[in-house]
Amino acid sequence: MKKIGLYFILLLGSFVSAFPLYYLFISTTNSAKEIGEGKLTIGKELSQNLTELFSTYDFVQLTYNTLKITVISVVLSLAIASLSAYGFEKYQTKFSERIYTVLLMIMMVPQAALMVPLFKMMAGWNLVNTPWSVIFPSITNIFLIFFFRQGFKLFPDDIIEAAKIDGANGFKTFYAIVVPSMKSTFASGTILSFLSNWNAFLIPLIMLQTDDQATLPLLISGLSTASYETNYHIQMLAIALTTIPTLFLFIFVQRYFMEGMQGSIKR
């Protein structure tokens, strides 16, 4: 009887979790009127919706802008965060621990409170309305530093010492030994960084001022205020297309992601 109750709770939880995703993709095949009526079955309007979306908005350019910013931000943030975390964990000093404490305290500062200084900084560098005005603020991800450090706590110091005896310097040890051994941690960091940058809204909203530089989250936000007409079908389709890359990424590295998350919370 207990198992039946447990299975029921699991099924109910699965339904509650999966239904919004099901409704999202089903809505891409229906018209705005059918969505408003609450239709829950596959419709015949997908082709028309795609045509309307791509003819009204430069969706390909927006996708390219978002992907370019995201890929560069992910690569740079992983490199900076992993090296920083490795240094904080394996080369600890009293001064480094104080710096790390300050960084953790900075995490408590709301992002919105930093927008004016960030904008003035980017304007001073003549980077406003360029991808770099979004990339530079995102590559110093303090949460990623914390996340990687938790993973590096589990890496044996004996291996690092053995590499030093063999003549490997700190960078060679990190890239040739530590990184290949921490694939799951890097996979988890990749997903976390990708989601953060792919879905970024506030910084692009402030920094990117023309349509040719805009990103997908800005498009989705603008769709709801573009007109007084109910364009639910276009909104749903744009959201669904924006969601697909993150779904594929998670499916591709799901096993490594779970291992990395488990490793980061063991201590």
Tab-separated table of C-alpha atoms in Angstrom:
chain	number	residue	atom	x	y	z
A	1	MET	CA	0.000	0.000	0.000
A	2	LYS	CA	2.877	2.340	0.821
A	3	LYS	CA	4.447	1.642	-2.571
A	4	ILE	CA	1.180	2.481	-4.337
A	5	GLY	CA	1.002	5.790	-2.507
A	6	LEU	CA	4.648	6.505	-3.332
A	7	TYR	CA	4.119	5.711	-7.025
A	8	PHE	CA	1.037	7.931	-7.068
A	9	ILE	CA	3.000	10.846	-5.605
A	10	LEU	CA	5.821	10.286	-8.108
A	11	LEU	CA	3.376	10.139	-11.023
A	12	LEU	CA	1.617	13.259	-9.801
A	13	GLY	CA	4.918	15.076	-9.433
A	14	SER	CA	6.008	13.947	-12.905
A	15	PHE	CA	2.745	15.167	-14.408
A	16	VAL	CA	2.979	18.555	-12.706
A	17	SER	CA	6.577	18.918	-13.925
A	18	ALA	CA	6.009	17.702	-17.493
A	19	PHE	CA	2.633	19.278	-18.275
A	20	PRO	CA	3.897	22.876	-18.751
A	21	LEU	CA	6.472	21.601	-21.250
A	22	TYR	CA	3.822	19.522	-23.019
A	23	TYR	CA	1.460	22.491	-23.176
A	24	LEU	CA	4.237	24.726	-24.502
A	25	PHE	CA	5.059	22.486	-27.457
A	26	ILE	CA	1.419	21.614	-28.155
A	27	SER	CA	0.582	25.324	-28.263
A	28	THR	CA	3.102	25.869	-31.067
A	29	THR	CA	0.787	23.883	-33.359
A	30	ASN	CA	-2.353	25.839	-32.482
A	31	SER	CA	-3.649	29.287	-33.349
A	32	ALA	CA	-3.949	32.136	-30.840
A	33	LYS	CA	-7.695	31.547	-30.645
A	34	GLU	CA	-7.275	27.818	-29.929
A	35	ILE	CA	-4.687	28.533	-27.256
A	36	GLY	CA	-7.060	31.016	-25.651
A	37	GLU	CA	-9.756	28.359	-25.619
A	38	GLY	CA	-7.402	25.985	-23.788
A	39	LYS	CA	-6.937	23.386	-26.525
A	40	LEU	CA	-4.661	20.564	-25.327
A	41	THR	CA	-4.267	18.533	-28.522
A	42	ILE	CA	-1.991	18.876	-31.530
A	43	GLY	CA	-3.228	21.419	-34.068
A	44	LYS	CA	-2.482	22.163	-37.707
A	45	GLU	CA	-1.058	25.685	-37.441
A	46	LEU	CA	2.651	24.929	-36.886
A	47	SER	CA	3.678	25.776	-40.451
A	48	GLN	CA	1.663	29.003	-40.410
A	49	ASN	CA	3.083	29.964	-37.021
A	50	LEU	CA	6.647	29.362	-38.199
A	51	THR	CA	6.059	31.433	-41.313
A	52	GLU	CA	4.606	34.297	-39.282
A	53	LEU	CA	7.432	34.226	-36.729
A	54	PHE	CA	10.276	34.161	-39.250
A	55	SER	CA	8.654	36.720	-41.563
A	56	THR	CA	7.870	39.182	-38.782
A	57	TYR	CA	11.091	38.872	-36.757
A	58	ASP	CA	14.697	38.168	-37.714
A	59	PHE	CA	14.752	35.038	-35.579
A	60	VAL	CA	17.902	33.632	-37.204
A	61	GLN	CA	19.899	36.775	-36.403
A	62	LEU	CA	18.561	36.824	-32.839
A	63	THR	CA	19.535	33.180	-32.392
A	64	TYR	CA	23.009	33.882	-33.758
A	65	ASN	CA	23.445	36.843	-31.398
A	66	THR	CA	22.347	34.784	-28.407
A	67	LEU	CA	24.479	31.790	-29.347
A	68	LYS	CA	27.585	33.915	-29.945
A	69	ILE	CA	27.280	35.674	-26.606
A	70	THR	CA	26.496	32.437	-24.787
A	71	VAL	CA	29.330	30.344	-26.250
A	72	ILE	CA	32.004	32.990	-25.668
A	73	SER	CA	30.700	33.685	-22.156
A	74	VAL	CA	30.592	29.983	-21.253
A	75	VAL	CA	34.134	29.302	-22.474
A	76	LEU	CA	35.637	32.332	-20.748
A	77	SER	CA	33.650	31.946	-17.532
A	78	LEU	CA	34.587	28.255	-17.221
A	79	ALA	CA	38.266	29.038	-17.760
A	80	ILE	CA	38.322	31.923	-15.271
A	81	ALA	CA	36.103	30.270	-12.640
A	82	SER	CA	37.891	26.900	-12.730
A	83	LEU	CA	41.371	28.439	-12.506
A	84	SER	CA	40.275	30.772	-9.721
A	85	ALA	CA	38.629	27.964	-7.765
A	86	TYR	CA	41.665	25.727	-8.238
A	87	GLY	CA	43.928	28.459	-6.913
A	88	PHE	CA	41.681	29.208	-3.942
A	89	GLU	CA	41.473	25.530	-2.969
A	90	LYS	CA	44.957	24.180	-3.692
A	91	TYR	CA	47.060	27.275	-2.952
A	92	GLN	CA	45.364	28.531	0.178
A	93	THR	CA	46.722	31.451	2.181
A	94	LYS	CA	45.130	33.694	4.790
A	95	PHE	CA	44.957	36.499	2.228
A	96	SER	CA	43.346	34.293	-0.438
A	97	GLU	CA	40.698	33.134	2.020
A	98	ARG	CA	39.838	36.744	2.807
A	99	ILE	CA	39.463	37.481	-0.892
A	100	TYR	CA	37.254	34.405	-1.283
A	101	THR	CA	35.069	35.570	1.609
A	102	VAL	CA	34.685	38.983	-0.026
A	103	LEU	CA	33.671	37.317	-3.298
A	104	LEU	CA	30.995	35.294	-1.532
A	105	MET	CA	29.708	38.466	0.091
A	106	ILE	CA	29.498	40.134	-3.340
A	107	MET	CA	27.114	37.356	-4.396
A	108	MET	CA	24.553	38.889	-2.039
A	109	VAL	CA	24.533	42.182	-3.983
A	110	PRO	CA	21.506	42.277	-6.357
A	111	GLN	CA	22.452	42.366	-10.020
A	112	ALA	CA	20.190	45.359	-10.584
A	113	ALA	CA	22.277	47.392	-8.134
A	114	LEU	CA	25.296	46.981	-10.416
A	115	MET	CA	23.641	48.071	-13.645
A	116	VAL	CA	24.538	51.778	-13.475
A	117	PRO	CA	28.261	51.180	-12.725
A	118	LEU	CA	28.399	48.440	-15.375
A	119	PHE	CA	26.765	50.639	-17.989
A	120	LYS	CA	29.133	53.540	-17.247
A	121	MET	CA	32.087	51.143	-17.459
A	122	MET	CA	30.964	49.688	-20.785
A	123	ALA	CA	30.189	53.173	-22.120
A	124	GLY	CA	33.671	54.325	-21.107
A	125	TRP	CA	35.134	51.439	-23.116
A	126	ASN	CA	32.818	52.191	-26.086
A	127	LEU	CA	31.320	48.725	-25.837
A	128	VAL	CA	27.641	49.603	-25.345
A	129	ASN	CA	25.424	47.893	-27.954
A	130	THR	CA	28.082	45.289	-28.701
A	131	PRO	CA	28.177	41.619	-27.621
A	132	TRP	CA	31.172	42.340	-25.387
A	133	SER	CA	29.084	44.628	-23.179
A	134	VAL	CA	27.129	41.499	-22.213
A	135	ILE	CA	30.050	39.060	-22.250
A	136	PHE	CA	32.440	40.932	-19.944
A	137	PRO	CA	30.024	41.207	-16.969
A	138	SER	CA	29.089	37.527	-17.292
A	139	ILE	CA	32.532	35.922	-17.376
A	140	THR	CA	33.253	36.684	-13.708
A	141	ASN	CA	30.694	34.281	-12.301
A	142	ILE	CA	31.272	34.056	-8.568
A	143	PHE	CA	28.830	31.189	-8.135
A	144	LEU	CA	30.854	29.129	-10.628
A	145	ILE	CA	34.000	29.796	-8.596
A	146	PHE	CA	32.205	28.508	-5.499
A	147	PHE	CA	30.833	25.525	-7.434
A	148	PHE	CA	34.219	24.518	-8.859
A	149	ARG	CA	35.947	24.912	-5.517
A	150	GLN	CA	33.511	22.479	-3.938
A	151	GLY	CA	34.416	19.993	-6.662
A	152	PHE	CA	38.168	20.550	-6.300
A	153	LYS	CA	37.926	19.770	-2.578
A	154	LEU	CA	37.484	16.126	-3.605
A	155	PHE	CA	40.543	16.053	-5.871
A	156	PRO	CA	43.475	14.283	-4.110
A	157	ASP	CA	46.418	16.517	-3.216
A	158	ASP	CA	48.760	13.523	-3.604
A	159	ILE	CA	48.247	13.525	-7.372
A	160	ILE	CA	49.149	17.213	-7.572
A	161	GLU	CA	52.257	16.648	-5.465
A	162	ALA	CA	53.279	13.728	-7.683
A	163	ALA	CA	52.925	15.949	-10.756
A	164	LYS	CA	55.144	18.577	-9.135
A	165	ILE	CA	57.804	15.950	-8.438
A	166	ASP	CA	57.666	14.930	-12.107
A	167	GLY	CA	58.373	18.539	-13.085
A	168	ALA	CA	54.916	19.738	-14.070
A	169	ASN	CA	54.130	23.345	-13.250
A	170	GLY	CA	50.798	24.521	-11.885
A	171	PHE	CA	49.154	25.231	-15.253
A	172	LYS	CA	50.299	21.951	-16.800
A	173	THR	CA	49.047	20.038	-13.770
A	174	PHE	CA	45.699	21.771	-14.007
A	175	TYR	CA	45.085	21.306	-17.740
A	176	ALA	CA	46.724	17.881	-18.185
A	177	ILE	CA	45.651	16.127	-14.980
A	178	VAL	CA	42.945	17.994	-13.049
A	179	VAL	CA	40.650	19.003	-15.929
A	180	PRO	CA	40.432	15.525	-17.558
A	181	SER	CA	39.706	14.015	-14.140
A	182	MET	CA	36.890	16.483	-13.390
A	183	LYS	CA	34.773	16.073	-16.539
A	184	SER	CA	31.531	15.770	-14.601
A	185	THR	CA	32.212	18.985	-12.677
A	186	PHE	CA	33.003	20.860	-15.886
A	187	ALA	CA	29.895	19.414	-17.561
A	188	SER	CA	27.752	20.683	-14.688
A	189	GLY	CA	29.464	24.062	-14.822
A	190	THR	CA	28.870	24.208	-18.568
A	191	ILE	CA	25.137	23.644	-18.160
A	192	LEU	CA	24.840	26.158	-15.321
A	193	SER	CA	26.798	28.784	-17.250
A	194	PHE	CA	24.926	28.069	-20.498
A	195	LEU	CA	21.533	28.448	-18.841
A	196	SER	CA	22.579	31.651	-17.108
A	197	ASN	CA	23.871	33.279	-20.303
A	198	TRP	CA	21.286	31.860	-22.721
A	199	ASN	CA	18.428	33.156	-20.576
A	200	ALA	CA	20.119	36.421	-19.556
A	201	PHE	CA	17.711	39.338	-19.732
A	202	LEU	CA	18.631	42.312	-17.550
A	203	ILE	CA	22.165	42.970	-18.839
A	204	PRO	CA	21.222	42.563	-22.534
A	205	LEU	CA	18.184	44.786	-21.947
A	206	ILE	CA	20.428	47.585	-20.650
A	207	MET	CA	23.434	47.115	-22.930
A	208	LEU	CA	21.945	46.118	-26.306
A	209	GLN	CA	20.001	49.026	-27.747
A	210	THR	CA	19.273	48.078	-31.379
A	211	ASP	CA	17.307	45.205	-32.893
A	212	ASP	CA	20.280	43.828	-34.835
A	213	GLN	CA	22.142	43.200	-31.545
A	214	ALA	CA	19.172	41.895	-29.525
A	215	THR	CA	18.937	38.388	-28.056
A	216	LEU	CA	16.134	35.838	-27.843
A	217	PRO	CA	15.035	36.712	-24.267
A	218	LEU	CA	14.561	40.311	-25.403
A	219	LEU	CA	12.416	39.116	-28.299
A	220	ILE	CA	10.255	36.969	-26.021
A	221	SER	CA	9.806	39.884	-23.641
A	222	GLY	CA	8.923	42.209	-26.503
A	223	LEU	CA	6.365	39.799	-27.963
A	224	SER	CA	4.074	40.269	-24.979
A	225	THR	CA	4.116	44.062	-25.370
A	226	ALA	CA	4.492	44.368	-29.143
A	227	SER	CA	0.800	44.977	-29.771
A	228	TYR	CA	-2.627	44.781	-28.222
A	229	GLU	CA	-3.379	41.646	-30.225
A	230	THR	CA	-3.203	38.220	-28.626
A	231	ASN	CA	-0.185	36.633	-30.305
A	232	TYR	CA	0.026	33.663	-27.945
A	233	HIS	CA	0.918	31.321	-30.809
A	234	ILE	CA	4.005	33.353	-31.706
A	235	GLN	CA	5.012	33.717	-28.063
A	236	MET	CA	4.718	29.978	-27.467
A	237	LEU	CA	6.645	29.140	-30.633
A	238	ALA	CA	9.454	31.562	-29.817
A	239	ILE	CA	9.719	30.188	-26.269
A	240	ALA	CA	9.707	26.595	-27.536
A	241	LEU	CA	12.443	27.261	-30.097
A	242	THR	CA	14.488	29.050	-27.430
A	243	THR	CA	14.071	26.114	-25.045
A	244	ILE	CA	15.185	23.390	-27.485
A	245	PRO	CA	18.979	24.075	-27.288
A	246	THR	CA	18.960	23.865	-23.493
A	247	LEU	CA	17.004	20.596	-23.625
A	248	PHE	CA	19.461	19.034	-26.057
A	249	LEU	CA	22.445	20.222	-24.016
A	250	PHE	CA	21.015	18.771	-20.811
A	251	ILE	CA	20.162	15.444	-22.480
A	252	PHE	CA	23.660	15.228	-23.968
A	253	VAL	CA	25.521	15.784	-20.668
A	254	GLN	CA	22.860	14.609	-18.224
A	255	ARG	CA	24.960	11.816	-16.738
A	256	TYR	CA	27.973	14.072	-16.188
A	257	PHE	CA	25.733	16.811	-14.817
A	258	MET	CA	24.295	14.552	-12.113
A	259	GLU	CA	27.746	13.249	-11.164
A	260	GLY	CA	29.112	16.794	-10.984
A	261	MET	CA	26.231	18.045	-8.842
A	262	GLN	CA	26.608	15.096	-6.459
A	263	GLY	CA	30.353	15.676	-6.208
A	264	SER	CA	29.929	19.366	-5.452
A	265	ILE	CA	27.702	18.752	-2.418
A	266	LYS	CA	29.520	15.821	-0.819
A	267	ARG	CA	31.442	18.154	1.462
